Tab-separated table of C-alpha atoms in Angstrom:
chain	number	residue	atom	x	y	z
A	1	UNK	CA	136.620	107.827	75.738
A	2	UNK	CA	134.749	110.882	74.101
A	3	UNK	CA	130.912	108.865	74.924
A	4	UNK	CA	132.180	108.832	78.681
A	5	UNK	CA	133.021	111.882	78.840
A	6	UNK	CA	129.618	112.973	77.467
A	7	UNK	CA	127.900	110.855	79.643
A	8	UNK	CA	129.629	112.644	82.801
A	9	UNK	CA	129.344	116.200	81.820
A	10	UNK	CA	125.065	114.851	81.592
A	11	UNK	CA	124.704	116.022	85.185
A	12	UNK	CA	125.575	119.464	86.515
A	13	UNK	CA	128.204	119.936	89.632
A	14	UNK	CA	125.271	120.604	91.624
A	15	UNK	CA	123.390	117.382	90.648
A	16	UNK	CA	126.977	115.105	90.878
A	17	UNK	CA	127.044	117.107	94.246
A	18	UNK	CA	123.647	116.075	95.454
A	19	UNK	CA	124.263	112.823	94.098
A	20	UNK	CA	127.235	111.934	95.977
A	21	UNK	CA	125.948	113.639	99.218
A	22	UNK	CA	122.652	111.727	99.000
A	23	UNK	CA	124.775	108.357	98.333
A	24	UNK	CA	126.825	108.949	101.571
A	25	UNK	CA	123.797	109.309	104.208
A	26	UNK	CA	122.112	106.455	102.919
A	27	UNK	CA	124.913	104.009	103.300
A	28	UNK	CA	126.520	105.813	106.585
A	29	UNK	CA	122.968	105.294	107.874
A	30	UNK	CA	122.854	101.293	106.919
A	31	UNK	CA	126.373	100.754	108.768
A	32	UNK	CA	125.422	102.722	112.092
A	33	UNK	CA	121.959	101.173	112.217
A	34	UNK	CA	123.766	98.737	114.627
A	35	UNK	CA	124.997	101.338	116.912
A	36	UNK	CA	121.157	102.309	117.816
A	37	UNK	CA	119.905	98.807	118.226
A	38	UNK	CA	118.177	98.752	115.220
A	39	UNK	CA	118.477	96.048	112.254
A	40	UNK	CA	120.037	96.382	109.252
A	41	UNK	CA	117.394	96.601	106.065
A	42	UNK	CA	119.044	95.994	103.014
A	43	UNK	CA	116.039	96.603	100.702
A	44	UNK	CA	115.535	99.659	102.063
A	45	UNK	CA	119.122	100.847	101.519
A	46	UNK	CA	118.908	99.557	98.092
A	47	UNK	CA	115.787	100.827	97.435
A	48	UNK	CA	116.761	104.179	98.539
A	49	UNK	CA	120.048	104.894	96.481
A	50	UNK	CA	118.214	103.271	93.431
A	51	UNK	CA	115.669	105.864	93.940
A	52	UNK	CA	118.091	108.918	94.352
A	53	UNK	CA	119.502	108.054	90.666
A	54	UNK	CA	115.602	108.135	89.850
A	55	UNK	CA	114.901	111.536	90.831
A	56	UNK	CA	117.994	112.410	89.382
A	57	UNK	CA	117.130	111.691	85.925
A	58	UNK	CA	113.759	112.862	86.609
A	59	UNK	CA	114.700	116.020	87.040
A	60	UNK	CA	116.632	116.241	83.731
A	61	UNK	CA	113.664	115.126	82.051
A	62	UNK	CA	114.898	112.482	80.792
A	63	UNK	CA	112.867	108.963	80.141
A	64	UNK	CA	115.755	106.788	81.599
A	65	UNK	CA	114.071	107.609	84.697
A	66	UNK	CA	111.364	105.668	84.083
A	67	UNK	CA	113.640	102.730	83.859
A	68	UNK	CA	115.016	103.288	87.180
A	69	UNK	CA	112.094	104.172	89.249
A	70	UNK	CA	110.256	100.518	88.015
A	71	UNK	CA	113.208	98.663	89.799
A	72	UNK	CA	112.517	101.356	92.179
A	73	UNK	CA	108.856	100.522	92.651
A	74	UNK	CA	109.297	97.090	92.958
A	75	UNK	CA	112.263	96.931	95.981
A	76	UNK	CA	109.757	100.021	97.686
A	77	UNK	CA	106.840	97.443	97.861
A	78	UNK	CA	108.982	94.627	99.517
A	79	UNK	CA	109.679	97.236	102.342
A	80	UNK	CA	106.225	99.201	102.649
A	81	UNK	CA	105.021	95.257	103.212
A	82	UNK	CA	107.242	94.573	105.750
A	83	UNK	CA	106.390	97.772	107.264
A	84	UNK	CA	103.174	97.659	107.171
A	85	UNK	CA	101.852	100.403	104.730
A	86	UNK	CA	99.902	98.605	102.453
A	87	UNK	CA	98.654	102.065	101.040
A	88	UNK	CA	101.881	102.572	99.772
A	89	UNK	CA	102.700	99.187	98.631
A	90	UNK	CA	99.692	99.353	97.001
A	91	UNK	CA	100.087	103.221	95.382
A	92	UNK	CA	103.788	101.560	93.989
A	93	UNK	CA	102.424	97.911	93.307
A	94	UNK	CA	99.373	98.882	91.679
A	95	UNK	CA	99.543	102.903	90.481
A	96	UNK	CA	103.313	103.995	89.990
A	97	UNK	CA	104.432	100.489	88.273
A	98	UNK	CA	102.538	101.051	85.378
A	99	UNK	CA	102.642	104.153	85.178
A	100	UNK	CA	106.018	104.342	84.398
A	101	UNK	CA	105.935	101.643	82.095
A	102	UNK	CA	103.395	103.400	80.334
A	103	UNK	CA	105.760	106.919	80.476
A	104	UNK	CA	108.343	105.027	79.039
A	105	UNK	CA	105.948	104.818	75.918
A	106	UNK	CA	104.680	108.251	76.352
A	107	UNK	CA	107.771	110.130	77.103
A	108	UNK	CA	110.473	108.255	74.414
A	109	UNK	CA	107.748	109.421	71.696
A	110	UNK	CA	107.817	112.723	72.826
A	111	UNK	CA	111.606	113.753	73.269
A	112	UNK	CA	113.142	117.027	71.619
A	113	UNK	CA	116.960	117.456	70.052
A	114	UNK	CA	118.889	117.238	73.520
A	115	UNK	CA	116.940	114.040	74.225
A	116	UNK	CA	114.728	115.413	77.111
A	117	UNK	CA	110.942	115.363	77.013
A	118	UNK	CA	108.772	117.620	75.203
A	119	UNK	CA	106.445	119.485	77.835
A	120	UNK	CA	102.561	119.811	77.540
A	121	UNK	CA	99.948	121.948	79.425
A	122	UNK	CA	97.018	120.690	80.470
A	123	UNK	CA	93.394	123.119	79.538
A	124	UNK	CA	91.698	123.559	82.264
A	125	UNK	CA	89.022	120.885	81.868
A	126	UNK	CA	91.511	118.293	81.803
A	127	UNK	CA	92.991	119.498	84.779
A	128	UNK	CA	89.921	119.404	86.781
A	129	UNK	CA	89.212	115.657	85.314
A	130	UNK	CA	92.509	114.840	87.004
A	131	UNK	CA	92.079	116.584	89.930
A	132	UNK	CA	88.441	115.179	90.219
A	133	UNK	CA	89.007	112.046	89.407
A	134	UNK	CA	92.113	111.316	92.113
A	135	UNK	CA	89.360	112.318	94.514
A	136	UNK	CA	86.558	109.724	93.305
A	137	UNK	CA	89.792	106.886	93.391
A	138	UNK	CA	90.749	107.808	96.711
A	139	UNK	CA	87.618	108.187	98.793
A	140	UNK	CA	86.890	104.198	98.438
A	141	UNK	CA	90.777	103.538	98.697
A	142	UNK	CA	90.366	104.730	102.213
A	143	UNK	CA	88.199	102.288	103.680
A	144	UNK	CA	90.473	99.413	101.873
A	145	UNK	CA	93.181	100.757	103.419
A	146	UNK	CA	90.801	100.710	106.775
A	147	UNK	CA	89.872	97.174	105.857
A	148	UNK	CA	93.608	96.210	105.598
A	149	UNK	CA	94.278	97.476	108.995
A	150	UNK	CA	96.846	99.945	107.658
A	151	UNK	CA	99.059	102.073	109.971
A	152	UNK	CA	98.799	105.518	109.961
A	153	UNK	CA	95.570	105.505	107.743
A	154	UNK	CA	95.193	109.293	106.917
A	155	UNK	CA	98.258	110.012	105.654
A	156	UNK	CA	98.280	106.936	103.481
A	157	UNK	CA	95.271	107.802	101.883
A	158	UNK	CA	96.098	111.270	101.628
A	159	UNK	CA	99.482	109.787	99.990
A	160	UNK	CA	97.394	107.453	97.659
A	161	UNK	CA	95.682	110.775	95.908
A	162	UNK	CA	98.763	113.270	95.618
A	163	UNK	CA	100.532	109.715	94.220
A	164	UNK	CA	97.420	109.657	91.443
A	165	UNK	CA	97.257	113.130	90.661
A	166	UNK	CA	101.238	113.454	90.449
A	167	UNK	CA	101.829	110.283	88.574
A	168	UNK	CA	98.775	111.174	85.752
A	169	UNK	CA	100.468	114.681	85.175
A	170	UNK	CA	104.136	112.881	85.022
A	171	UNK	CA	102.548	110.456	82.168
A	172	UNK	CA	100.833	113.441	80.725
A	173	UNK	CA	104.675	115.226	81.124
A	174	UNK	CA	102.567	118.118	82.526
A	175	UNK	CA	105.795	120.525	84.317
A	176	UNK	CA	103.594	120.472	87.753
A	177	UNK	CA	104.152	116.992	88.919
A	178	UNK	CA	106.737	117.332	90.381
A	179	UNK	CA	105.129	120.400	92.653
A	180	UNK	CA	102.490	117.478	93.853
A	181	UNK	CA	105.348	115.094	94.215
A	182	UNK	CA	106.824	117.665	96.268
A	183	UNK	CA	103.595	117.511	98.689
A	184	UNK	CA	103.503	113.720	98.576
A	185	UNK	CA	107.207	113.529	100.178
A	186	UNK	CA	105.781	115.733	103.066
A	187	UNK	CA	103.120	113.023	103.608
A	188	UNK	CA	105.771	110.281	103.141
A	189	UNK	CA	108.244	112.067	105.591
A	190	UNK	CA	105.519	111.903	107.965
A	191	UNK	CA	104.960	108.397	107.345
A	192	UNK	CA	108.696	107.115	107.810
A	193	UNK	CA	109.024	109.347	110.279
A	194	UNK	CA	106.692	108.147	112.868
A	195	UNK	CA	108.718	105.167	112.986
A	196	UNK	CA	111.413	106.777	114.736
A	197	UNK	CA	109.067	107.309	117.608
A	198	UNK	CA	108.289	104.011	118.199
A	199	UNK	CA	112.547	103.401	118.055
A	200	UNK	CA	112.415	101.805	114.434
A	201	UNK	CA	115.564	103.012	112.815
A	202	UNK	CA	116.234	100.644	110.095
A	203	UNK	CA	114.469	102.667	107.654
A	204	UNK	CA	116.128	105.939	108.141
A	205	UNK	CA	117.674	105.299	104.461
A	206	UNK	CA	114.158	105.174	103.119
A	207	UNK	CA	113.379	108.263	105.085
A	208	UNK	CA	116.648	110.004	104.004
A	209	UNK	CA	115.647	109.290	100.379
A	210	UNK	CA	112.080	110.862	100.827
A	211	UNK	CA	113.962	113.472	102.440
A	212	UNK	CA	116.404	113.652	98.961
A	213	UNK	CA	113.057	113.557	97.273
A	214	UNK	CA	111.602	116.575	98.865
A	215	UNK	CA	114.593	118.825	97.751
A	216	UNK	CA	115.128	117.277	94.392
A	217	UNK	CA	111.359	116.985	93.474
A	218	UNK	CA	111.374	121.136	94.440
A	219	UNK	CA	114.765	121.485	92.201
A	220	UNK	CA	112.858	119.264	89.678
A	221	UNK	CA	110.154	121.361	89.529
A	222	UNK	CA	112.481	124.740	88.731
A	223	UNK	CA	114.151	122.492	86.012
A	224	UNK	CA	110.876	121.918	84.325
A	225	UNK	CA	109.452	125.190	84.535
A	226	UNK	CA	112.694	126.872	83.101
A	227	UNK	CA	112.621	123.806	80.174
A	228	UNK	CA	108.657	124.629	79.700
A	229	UNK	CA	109.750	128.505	78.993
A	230	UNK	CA	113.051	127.412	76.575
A	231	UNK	CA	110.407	125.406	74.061
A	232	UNK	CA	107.708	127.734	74.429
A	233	UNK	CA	110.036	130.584	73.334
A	234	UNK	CA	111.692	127.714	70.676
A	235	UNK	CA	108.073	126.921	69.399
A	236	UNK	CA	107.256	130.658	69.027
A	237	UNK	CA	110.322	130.902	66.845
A	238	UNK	CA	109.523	127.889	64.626
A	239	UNK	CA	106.446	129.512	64.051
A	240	UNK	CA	107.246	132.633	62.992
């Protein structure tokens, strides 16, 4: 009784709140899908409420995430593929698979006494390897993507390098990936989006979730920059 009780006081109001609200669109949106002549896509729904719970997490700093967002990754290729966006099937395949493997290493080894992940900065040269090297990855990315016939080419590529850049600072648990994530759910709500112009509403849950993203990616982003100031003030303490 007491370790479910801890286990439900892990989330704030605001985050059971969000959690709950998020849940509700995405699954009112599957059921309705009928009512605007548009087919029902289960992956996507399941896709998208798997990857509420991810951000979640995320946003606690917390490695469970990790676990989440590879199921996550997986379902998200199945439904870029059928839609066409190989860029982003290939970004989640290829890139953000692994990479959260490999945090699940990275971030379990580096956890403080409430069990959330210790925060690093990046000096300035590593940032501008990063930063660099997303560019030198993308630039040839774009004529695959070209080669592949890919819809809406630009913002998939453009998607492909905020992906890099965000997931290298996440593995690096560098407090400003979620502030690129943040700009890569723009690009993503752009690339859902268009769908609804052509009358493709089957993957409004998948556009809800980016949408979910976008707000919890900028309350993510707040979380981590408060935690960054709690250990730096913590390790100054040690110290002294």
């Amino acid at each position: 009784m007491k370790k479910s009780k801890l286990s439900l006081k892990f989330f704030t109001p605001a985050e059971w709140a969000l959690t709950v609200i998020s849940f509700t669109l995405i699954i009112t949106s599957f059921f309705i899908a009928p009512l605007v002549k548009a087919d029902r896509n289960v992956f996507s729904m399941i896709a998208s409420l798997i990857g509420v719970m991810g951000i979640i997490f995320m946003s606690r700093g917390s490695h469970v995430a990790h676990y989440i967002y590879v199921v996550f990754s997986i379902l998200y290729v199945v439904v870029s593929c059928y839609s066409r966006y190989f860029g982003e099937a290939i970004i989640y395949g290829c890139l953000m698979l692994p990479i959260h493997v490999w945090s699940i290493i990275s971030w379990k080894k580096n956890l403080t006494k409430d069990n959330s992940v210790l925060i690093e900065t990046n000096k300035p040269y590593e940032t501008a390897v990063i930063v660099g090297g997303s560019i030198l990855f993308t630039v040839p990315f774009f004529f695959i993507l070209k080669a592949l016939n890919t819809d809406n080419l630009l913002f998939s590529t453009l998607s492909f390098g905020t992906s890099l850049t965000a997931a290298v600072l996440m593995l690096r648990r560098n407090k400003y990936f979620s502030f690129v994530f943040l700009i890569d759910d723009v690009l993503s709500i752009f690339l859902w989006g268009s769908k609804l112009l052509f009358g493709v509403y089957s993957f409004i849950p998948t556009l809800i979730t980016v949408l979910a993203a976008a707000i919890n990616d900028g309350y993510s982003f707040y979380k981590w920059c408060k935690r960054s100031k709690l250990q730096t003030k913590e390790k100054t303490q040690d110290e002294q």
